PDB file of C-alpha atoms and ligand atoms in Angstrom:
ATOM      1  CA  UNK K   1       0.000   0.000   0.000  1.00 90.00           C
ATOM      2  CA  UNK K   2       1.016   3.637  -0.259  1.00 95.00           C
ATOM      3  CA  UNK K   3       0.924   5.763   2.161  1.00 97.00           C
ATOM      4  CA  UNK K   4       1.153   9.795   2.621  1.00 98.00           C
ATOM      5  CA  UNK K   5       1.817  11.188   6.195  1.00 98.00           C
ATOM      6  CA  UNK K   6       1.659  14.389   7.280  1.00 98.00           C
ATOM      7  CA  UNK K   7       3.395  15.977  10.122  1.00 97.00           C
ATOM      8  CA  UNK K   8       1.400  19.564  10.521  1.00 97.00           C
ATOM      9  CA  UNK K   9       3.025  20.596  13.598  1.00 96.00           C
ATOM     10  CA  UNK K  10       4.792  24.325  13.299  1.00 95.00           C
ATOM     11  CA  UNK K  11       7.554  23.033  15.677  1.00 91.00           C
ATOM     12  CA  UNK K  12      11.417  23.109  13.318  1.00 75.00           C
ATOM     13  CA  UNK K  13      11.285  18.900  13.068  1.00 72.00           C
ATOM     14  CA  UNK K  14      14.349  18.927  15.851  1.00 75.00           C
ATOM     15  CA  UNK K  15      12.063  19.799  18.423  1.00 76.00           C
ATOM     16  CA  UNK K  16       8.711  18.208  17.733  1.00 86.00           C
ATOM     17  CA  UNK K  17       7.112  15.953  19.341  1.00 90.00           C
ATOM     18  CA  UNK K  18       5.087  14.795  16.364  1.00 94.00           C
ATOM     19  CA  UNK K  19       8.022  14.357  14.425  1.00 94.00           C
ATOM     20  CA  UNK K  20       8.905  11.711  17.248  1.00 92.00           C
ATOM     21  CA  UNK K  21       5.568  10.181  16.663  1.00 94.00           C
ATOM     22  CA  UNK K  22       5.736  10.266  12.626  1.00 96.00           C
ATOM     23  CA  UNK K  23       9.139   8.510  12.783  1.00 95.00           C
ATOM     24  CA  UNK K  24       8.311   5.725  14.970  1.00 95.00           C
ATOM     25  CA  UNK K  25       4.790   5.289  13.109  1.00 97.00           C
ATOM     26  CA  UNK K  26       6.385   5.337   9.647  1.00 97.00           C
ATOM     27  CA  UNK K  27       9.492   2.983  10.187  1.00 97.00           C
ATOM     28  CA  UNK K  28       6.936   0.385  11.479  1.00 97.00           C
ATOM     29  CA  UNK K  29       4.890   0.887   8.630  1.00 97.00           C
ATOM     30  CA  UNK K  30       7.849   0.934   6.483  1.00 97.00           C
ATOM     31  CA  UNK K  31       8.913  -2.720   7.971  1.00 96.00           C
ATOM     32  CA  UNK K  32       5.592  -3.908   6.963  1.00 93.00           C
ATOM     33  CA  UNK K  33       6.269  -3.869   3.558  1.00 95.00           C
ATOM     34  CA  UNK K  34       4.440  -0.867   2.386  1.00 96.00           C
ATOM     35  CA  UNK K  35       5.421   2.312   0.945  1.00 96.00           C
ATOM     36  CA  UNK K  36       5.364   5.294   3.239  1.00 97.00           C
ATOM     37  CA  UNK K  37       6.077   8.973   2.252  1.00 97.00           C
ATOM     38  CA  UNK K  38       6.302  11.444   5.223  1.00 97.00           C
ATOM     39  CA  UNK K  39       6.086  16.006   4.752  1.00 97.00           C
ATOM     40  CA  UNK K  40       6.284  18.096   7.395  1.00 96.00           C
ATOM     41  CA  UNK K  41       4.400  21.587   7.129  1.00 96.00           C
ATOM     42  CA  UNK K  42       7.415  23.342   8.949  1.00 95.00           C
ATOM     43  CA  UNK K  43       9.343  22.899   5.834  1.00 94.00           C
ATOM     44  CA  UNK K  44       7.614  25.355   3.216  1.00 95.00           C
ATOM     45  CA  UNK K  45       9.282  23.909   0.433  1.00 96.00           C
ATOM     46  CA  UNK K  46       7.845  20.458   1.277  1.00 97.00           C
ATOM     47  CA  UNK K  47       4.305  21.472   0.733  1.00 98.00           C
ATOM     48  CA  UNK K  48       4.011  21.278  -3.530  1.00 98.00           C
ATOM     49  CA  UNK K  49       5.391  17.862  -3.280  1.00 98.00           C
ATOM     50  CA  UNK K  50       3.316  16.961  -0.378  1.00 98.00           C
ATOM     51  CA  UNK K  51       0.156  18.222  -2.584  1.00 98.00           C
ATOM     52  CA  UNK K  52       0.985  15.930  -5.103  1.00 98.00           C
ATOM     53  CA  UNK K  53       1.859  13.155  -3.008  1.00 98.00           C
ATOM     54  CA  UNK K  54      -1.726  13.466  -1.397  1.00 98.00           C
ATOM     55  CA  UNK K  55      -3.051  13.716  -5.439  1.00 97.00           C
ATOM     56  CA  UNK K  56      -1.534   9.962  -6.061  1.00 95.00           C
ATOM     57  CA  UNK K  57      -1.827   8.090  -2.711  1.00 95.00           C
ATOM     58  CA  UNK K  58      -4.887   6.661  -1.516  1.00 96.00           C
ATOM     59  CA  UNK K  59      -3.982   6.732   2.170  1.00 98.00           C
ATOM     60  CA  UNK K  60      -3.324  10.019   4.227  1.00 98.00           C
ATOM     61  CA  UNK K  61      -2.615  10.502   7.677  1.00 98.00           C
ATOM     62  CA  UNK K  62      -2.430  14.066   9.277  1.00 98.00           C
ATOM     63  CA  UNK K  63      -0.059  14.184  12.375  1.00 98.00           C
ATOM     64  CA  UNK K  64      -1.341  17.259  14.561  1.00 97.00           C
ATOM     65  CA  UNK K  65      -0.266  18.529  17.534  1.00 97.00           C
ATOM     66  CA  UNK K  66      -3.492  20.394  19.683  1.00 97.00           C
ATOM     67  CA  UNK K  67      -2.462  23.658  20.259  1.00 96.00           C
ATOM     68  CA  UNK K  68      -5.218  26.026  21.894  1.00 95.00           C
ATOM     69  CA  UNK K  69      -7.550  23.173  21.763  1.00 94.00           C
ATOM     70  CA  UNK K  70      -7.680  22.952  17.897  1.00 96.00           C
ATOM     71  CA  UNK K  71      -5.156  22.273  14.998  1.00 97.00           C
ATOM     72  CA  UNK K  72      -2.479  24.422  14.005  1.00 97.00           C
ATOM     73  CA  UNK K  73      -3.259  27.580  11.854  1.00 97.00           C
ATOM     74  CA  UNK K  74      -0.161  25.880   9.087  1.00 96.00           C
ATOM     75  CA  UNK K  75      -2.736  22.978   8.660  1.00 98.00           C
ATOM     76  CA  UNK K  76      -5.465  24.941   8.288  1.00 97.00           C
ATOM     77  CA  UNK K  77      -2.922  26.942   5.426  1.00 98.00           C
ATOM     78  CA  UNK K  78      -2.692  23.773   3.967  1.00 98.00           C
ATOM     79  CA  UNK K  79      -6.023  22.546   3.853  1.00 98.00           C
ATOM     80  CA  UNK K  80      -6.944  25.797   2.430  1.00 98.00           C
ATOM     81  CA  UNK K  81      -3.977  25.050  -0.797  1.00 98.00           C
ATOM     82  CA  UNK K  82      -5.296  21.257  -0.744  1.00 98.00           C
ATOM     83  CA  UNK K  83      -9.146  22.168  -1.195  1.00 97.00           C
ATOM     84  CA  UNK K  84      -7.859  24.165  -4.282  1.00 97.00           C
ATOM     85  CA  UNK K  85      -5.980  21.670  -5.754  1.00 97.00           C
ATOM     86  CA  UNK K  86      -7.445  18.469  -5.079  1.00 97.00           C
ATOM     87  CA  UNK K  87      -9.920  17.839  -8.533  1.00 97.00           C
ATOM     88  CA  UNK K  88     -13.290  16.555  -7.207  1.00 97.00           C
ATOM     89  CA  UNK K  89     -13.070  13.150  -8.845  1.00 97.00           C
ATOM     90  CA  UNK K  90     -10.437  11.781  -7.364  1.00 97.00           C
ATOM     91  CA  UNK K  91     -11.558  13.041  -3.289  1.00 98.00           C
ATOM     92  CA  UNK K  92     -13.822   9.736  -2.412  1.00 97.00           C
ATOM     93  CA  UNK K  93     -10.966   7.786  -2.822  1.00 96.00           C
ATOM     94  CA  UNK K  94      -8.944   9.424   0.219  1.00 98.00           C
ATOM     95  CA  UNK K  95      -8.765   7.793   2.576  1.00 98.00           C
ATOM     96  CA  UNK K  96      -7.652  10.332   5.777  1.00 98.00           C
ATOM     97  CA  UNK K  97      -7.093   9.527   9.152  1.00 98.00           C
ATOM     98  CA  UNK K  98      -5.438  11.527  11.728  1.00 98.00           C
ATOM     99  CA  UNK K  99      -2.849  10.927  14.717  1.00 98.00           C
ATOM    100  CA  UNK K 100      -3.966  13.583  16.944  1.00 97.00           C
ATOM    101  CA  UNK K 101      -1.673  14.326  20.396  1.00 95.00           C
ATOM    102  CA  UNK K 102      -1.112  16.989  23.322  1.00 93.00           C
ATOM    103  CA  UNK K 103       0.135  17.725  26.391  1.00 87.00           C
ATOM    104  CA  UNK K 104      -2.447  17.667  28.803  1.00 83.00           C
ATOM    105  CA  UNK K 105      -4.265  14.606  29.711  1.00 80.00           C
ATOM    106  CA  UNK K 106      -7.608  14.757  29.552  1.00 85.00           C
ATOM    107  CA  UNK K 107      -9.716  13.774  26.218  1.00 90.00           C
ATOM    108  CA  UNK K 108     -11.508  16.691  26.419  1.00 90.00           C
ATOM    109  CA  UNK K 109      -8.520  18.864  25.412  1.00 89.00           C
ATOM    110  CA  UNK K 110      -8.436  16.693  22.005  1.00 95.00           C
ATOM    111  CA  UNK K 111     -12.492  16.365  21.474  1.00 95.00           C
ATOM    112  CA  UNK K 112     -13.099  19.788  19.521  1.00 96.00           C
ATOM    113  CA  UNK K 113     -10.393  19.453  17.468  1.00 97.00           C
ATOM    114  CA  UNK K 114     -11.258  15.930  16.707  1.00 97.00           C
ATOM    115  CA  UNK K 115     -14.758  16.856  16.148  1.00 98.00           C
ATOM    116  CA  UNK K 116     -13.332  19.902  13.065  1.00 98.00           C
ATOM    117  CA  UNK K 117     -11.234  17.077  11.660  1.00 98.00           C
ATOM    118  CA  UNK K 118     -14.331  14.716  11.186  1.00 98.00           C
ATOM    119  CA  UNK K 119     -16.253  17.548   9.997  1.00 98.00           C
ATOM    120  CA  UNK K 120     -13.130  18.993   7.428  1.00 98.00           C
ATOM    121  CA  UNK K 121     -12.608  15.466   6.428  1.00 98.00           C
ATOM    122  CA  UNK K 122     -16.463  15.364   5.206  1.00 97.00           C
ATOM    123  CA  UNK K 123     -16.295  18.609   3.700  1.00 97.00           C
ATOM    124  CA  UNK K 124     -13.931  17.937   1.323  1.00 98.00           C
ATOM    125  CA  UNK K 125     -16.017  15.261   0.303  1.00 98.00           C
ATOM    126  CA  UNK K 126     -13.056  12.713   1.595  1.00 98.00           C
ATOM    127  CA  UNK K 127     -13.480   9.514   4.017  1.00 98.00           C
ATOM    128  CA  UNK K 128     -12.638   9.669   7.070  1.00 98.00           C
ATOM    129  CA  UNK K 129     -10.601   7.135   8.512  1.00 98.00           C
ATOM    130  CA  UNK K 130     -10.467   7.365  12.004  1.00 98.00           C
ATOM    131  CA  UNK K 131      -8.149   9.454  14.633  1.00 98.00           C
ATOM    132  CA  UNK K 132      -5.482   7.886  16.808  1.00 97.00           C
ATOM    133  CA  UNK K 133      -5.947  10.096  19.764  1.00 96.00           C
ATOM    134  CA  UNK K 134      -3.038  10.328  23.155  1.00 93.00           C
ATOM    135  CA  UNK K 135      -1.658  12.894  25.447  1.00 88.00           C
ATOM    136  CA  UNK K 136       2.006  12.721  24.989  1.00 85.00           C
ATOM    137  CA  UNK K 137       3.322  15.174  27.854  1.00 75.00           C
ATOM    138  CA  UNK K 138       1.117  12.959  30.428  1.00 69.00           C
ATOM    139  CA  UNK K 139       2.467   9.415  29.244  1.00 68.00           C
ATOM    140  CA  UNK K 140       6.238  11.182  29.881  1.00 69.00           C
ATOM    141  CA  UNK K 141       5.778  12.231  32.902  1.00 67.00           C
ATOM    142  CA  UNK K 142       3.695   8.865  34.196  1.00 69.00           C
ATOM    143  CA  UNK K 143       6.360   6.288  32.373  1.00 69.00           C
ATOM    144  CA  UNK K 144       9.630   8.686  32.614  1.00 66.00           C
ATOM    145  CA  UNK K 145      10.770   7.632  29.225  1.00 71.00           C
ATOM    146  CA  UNK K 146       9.841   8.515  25.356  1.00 77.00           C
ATOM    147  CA  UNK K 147      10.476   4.809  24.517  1.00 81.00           C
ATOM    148  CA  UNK K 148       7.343   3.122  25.615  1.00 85.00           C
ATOM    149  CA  UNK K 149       5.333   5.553  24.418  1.00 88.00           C
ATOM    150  CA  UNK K 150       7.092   5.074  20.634  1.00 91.00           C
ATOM    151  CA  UNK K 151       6.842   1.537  21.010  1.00 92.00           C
ATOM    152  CA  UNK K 152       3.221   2.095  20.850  1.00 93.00           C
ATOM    153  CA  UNK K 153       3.190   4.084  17.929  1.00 95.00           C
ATOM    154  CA  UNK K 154       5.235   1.814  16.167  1.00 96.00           C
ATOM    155  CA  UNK K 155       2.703  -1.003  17.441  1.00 97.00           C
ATOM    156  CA  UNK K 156      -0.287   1.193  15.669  1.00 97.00           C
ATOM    157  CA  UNK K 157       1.607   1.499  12.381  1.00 97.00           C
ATOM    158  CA  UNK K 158       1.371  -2.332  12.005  1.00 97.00           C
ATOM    159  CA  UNK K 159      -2.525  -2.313  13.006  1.00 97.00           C
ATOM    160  CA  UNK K 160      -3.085   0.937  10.837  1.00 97.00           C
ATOM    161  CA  UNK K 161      -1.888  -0.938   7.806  1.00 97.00           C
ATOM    162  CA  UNK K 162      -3.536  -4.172   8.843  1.00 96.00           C
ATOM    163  CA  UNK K 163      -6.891  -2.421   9.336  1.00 97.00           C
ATOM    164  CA  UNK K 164      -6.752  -1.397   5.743  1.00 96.00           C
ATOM    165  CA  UNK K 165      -5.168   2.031   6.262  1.00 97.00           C
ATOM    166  CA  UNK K 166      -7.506   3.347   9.252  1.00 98.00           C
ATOM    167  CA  UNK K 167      -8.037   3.691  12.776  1.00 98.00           C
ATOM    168  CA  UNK K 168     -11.264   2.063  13.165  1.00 97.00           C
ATOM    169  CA  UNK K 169     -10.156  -0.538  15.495  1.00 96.00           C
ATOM    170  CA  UNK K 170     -10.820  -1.108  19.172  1.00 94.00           C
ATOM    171  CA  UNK K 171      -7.208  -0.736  20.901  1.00 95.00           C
ATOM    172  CA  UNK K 172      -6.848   3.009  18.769  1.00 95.00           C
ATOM    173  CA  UNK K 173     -10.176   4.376  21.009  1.00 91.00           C
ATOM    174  CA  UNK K 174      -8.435   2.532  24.152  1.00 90.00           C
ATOM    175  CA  UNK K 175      -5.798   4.820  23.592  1.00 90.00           C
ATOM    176  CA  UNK K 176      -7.106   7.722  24.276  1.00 87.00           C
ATOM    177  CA  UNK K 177      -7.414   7.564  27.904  1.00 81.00           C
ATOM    178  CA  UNK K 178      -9.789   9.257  30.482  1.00 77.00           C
ATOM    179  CA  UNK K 179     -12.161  11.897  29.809  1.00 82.00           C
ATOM    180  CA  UNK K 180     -11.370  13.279  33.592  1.00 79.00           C
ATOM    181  CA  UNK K 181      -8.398  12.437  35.869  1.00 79.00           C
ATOM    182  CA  UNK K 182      -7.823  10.595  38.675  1.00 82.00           C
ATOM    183  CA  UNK K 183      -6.556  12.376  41.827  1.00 86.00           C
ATOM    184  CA  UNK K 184      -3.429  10.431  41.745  1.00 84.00           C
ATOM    185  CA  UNK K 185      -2.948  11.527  37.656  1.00 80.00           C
ATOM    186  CA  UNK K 186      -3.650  15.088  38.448  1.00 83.00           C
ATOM    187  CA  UNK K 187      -1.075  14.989  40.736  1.00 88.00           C
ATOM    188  CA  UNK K 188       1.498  13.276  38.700  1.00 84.00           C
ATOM    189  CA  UNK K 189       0.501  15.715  36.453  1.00 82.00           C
ATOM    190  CA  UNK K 190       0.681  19.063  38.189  1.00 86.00           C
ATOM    191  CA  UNK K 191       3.918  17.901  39.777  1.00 87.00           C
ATOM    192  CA  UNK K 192       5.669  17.425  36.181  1.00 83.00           C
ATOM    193  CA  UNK K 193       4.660  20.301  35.113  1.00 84.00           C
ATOM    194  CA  UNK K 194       5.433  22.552  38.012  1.00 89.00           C
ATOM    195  CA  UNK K 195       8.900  21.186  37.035  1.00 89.00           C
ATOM    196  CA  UNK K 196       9.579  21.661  33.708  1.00 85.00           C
ATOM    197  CA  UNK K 197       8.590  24.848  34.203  1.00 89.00           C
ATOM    198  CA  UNK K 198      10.716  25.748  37.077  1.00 91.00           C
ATOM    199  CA  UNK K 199      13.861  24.740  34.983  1.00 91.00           C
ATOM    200  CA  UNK K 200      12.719  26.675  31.973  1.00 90.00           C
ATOM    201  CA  UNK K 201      12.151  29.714  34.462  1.00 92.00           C
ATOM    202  CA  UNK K 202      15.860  28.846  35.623  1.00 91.00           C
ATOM    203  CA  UNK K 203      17.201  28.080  32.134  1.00 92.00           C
ATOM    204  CA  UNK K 204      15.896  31.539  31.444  1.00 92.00           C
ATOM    205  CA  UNK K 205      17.741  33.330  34.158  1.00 93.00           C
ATOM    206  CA  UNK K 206      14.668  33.928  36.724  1.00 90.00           C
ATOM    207  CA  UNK K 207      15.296  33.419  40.539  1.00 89.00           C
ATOM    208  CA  UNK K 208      12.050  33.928  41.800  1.00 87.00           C
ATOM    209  CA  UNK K 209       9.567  31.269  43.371  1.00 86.00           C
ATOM    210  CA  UNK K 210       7.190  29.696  40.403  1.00 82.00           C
ATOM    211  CA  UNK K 211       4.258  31.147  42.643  1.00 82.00           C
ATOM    212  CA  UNK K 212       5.638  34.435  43.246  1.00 85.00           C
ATOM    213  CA  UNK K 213       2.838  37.149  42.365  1.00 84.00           C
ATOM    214  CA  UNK K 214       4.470  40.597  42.228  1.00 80.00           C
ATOM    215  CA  UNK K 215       1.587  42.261  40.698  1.00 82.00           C
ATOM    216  CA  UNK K 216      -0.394  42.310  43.540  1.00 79.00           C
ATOM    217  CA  UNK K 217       1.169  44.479  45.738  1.00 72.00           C
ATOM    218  CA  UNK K 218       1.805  46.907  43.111  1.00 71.00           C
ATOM    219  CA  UNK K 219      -0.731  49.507  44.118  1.00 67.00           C
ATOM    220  CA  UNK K 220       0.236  49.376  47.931  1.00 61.00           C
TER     221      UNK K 220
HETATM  222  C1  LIG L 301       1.002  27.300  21.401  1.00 62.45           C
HETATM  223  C2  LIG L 301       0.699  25.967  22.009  1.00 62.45           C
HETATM  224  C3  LIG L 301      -0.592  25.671  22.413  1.00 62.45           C
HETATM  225  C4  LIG L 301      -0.901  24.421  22.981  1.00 62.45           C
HETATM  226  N1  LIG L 301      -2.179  24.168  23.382  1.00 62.45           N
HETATM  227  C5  LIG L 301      -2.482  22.967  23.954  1.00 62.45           C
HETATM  228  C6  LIG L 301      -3.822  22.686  24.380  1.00 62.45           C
HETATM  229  O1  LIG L 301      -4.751  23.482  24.228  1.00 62.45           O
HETATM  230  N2  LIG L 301      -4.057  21.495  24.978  1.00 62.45           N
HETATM  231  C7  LIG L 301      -3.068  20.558  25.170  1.00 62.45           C
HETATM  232  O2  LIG L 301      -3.368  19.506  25.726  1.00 62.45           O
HETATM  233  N3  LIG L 301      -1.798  20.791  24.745  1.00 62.45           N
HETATM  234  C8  LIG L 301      -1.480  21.977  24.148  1.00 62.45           C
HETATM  235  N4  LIG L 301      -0.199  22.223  23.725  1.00 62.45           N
HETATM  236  C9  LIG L 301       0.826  21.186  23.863  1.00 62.45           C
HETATM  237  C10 LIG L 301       1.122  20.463  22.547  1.00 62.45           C
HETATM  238  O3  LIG L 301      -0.055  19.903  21.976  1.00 62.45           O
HETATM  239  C11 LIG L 301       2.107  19.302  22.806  1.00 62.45           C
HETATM  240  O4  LIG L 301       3.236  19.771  23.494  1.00 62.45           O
HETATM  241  C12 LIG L 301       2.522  18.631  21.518  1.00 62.45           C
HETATM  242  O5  LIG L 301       3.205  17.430  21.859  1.00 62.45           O
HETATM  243  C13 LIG L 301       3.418  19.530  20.680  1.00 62.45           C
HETATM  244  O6  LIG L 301       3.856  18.842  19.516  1.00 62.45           O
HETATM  245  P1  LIG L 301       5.026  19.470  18.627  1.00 62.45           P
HETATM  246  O7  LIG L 301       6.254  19.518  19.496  1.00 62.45           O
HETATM  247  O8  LIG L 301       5.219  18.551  17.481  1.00 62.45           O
HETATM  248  O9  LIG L 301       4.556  20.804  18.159  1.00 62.45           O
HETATM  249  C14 LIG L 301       0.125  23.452  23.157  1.00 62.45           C
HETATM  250  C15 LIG L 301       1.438  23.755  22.737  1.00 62.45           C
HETATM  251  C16 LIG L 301       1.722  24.985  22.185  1.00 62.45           C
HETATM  252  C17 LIG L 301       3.145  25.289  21.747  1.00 62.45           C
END
């Protein structure tokens, strides 16, 4: 089979986290035999080829990273330059799915923009193929390692392709997780986070407490 992927994060692919995800999901797709060609959006001169690309393959999948509880603005660029390009005969044949991720845990950070994707997917008269849904950020900070986390990617590249190129399969809704936290997760959670940002603060030359509030005793 041939297969387009799309990583429509903004991030410089050094720094992404979906570009993490892409490579893990495309090399296990790649060891299954099929042919696998990966853009990312970052990369402006990427985006005629990726067109095309989209134009011969049958199978697309959109990596997007949630960012203000929706999809980047580049893939909504995109979209825009695909819906002019793509002729209408060919658009019941795509088959699109999406590998949607973010940083905070709950499903309900990921359900609007998973909602617009279904809906986008239908209005350019495509067929949508399912979303592979995670928080990424959480899974770090609960496992303390990248490498489980991209073994299950990989592990969803092999059932992607075996599920005739989508995510309509029980162990991709699994996935997702909880639609509200457990005391014990929000704890995990807040306590990760609290840290990262205390060395970015410290990386950054600050030396004030996280929870310092000078503001509010400006007007005494
Ligand atoms: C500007 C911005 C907005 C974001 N908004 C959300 C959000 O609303 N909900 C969420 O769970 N994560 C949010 N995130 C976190 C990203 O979804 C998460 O870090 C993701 O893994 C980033 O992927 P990338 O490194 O490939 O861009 C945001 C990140 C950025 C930079």
């Amino acid at each position: 089979m041939h297969i387009t992927v799309i990583n429509a994060s903004p991030c410089s692919s050094v720094h992404s986290n979906t570009k993490m995800i892409v490579d893990a999901f495309a090399k296990s797709v790649a060891e299954c035999g099929h042919d696998i060609q990966v853009y990312s959006l970052s990369e402006r001169k990427q985006w005629k080829e990726a067109l095309e690309s989209i134009h011969t393959n049958e199978n697309i999948v959109f990596a997007i990273p949630v960012y203000v509880g929706i999809a980047p603005s580049l893939f909504k660029e995109f979209i825009e330059q695909l819906n002019s390009f793509l002729p209408a005969q060919v658009r019941p044949l795509k088959r699109i799915s999406f590998i949607v991720q973010s940083a905070f845990p709950e499903t309900t950070q990921r359900a609007c923009c998973e909602k617009y994707l279904q809906y986008l997917t239908q209005e350019l008269n495509c067929r949508f193929s399912g979303i592979l849904s995670h928080c990424v950020f959480y899974s770090f900070i609960e496992n303390g390692t990248f490498e489980n986390l991209m073994a299950a990617y990989s592990y969803f590249g092999k059932k992607y392709t075996d599920n005739d190129c989508t995510f309509f399969f029980s162990e991709a809704g699994d996935f997702n997780g909880a639609e509200i936290l457990t005391e014990r997760q929000a704890k995990l959670f807040v306590r990760g986070f609290n840290f990262l940002c205390r060395m970015n603060a410290q990386e950054n030359g600050c030396t004030r407490d996280l929870h310092d509030s000078p503001y509010e005793n400006l007007n005494q």
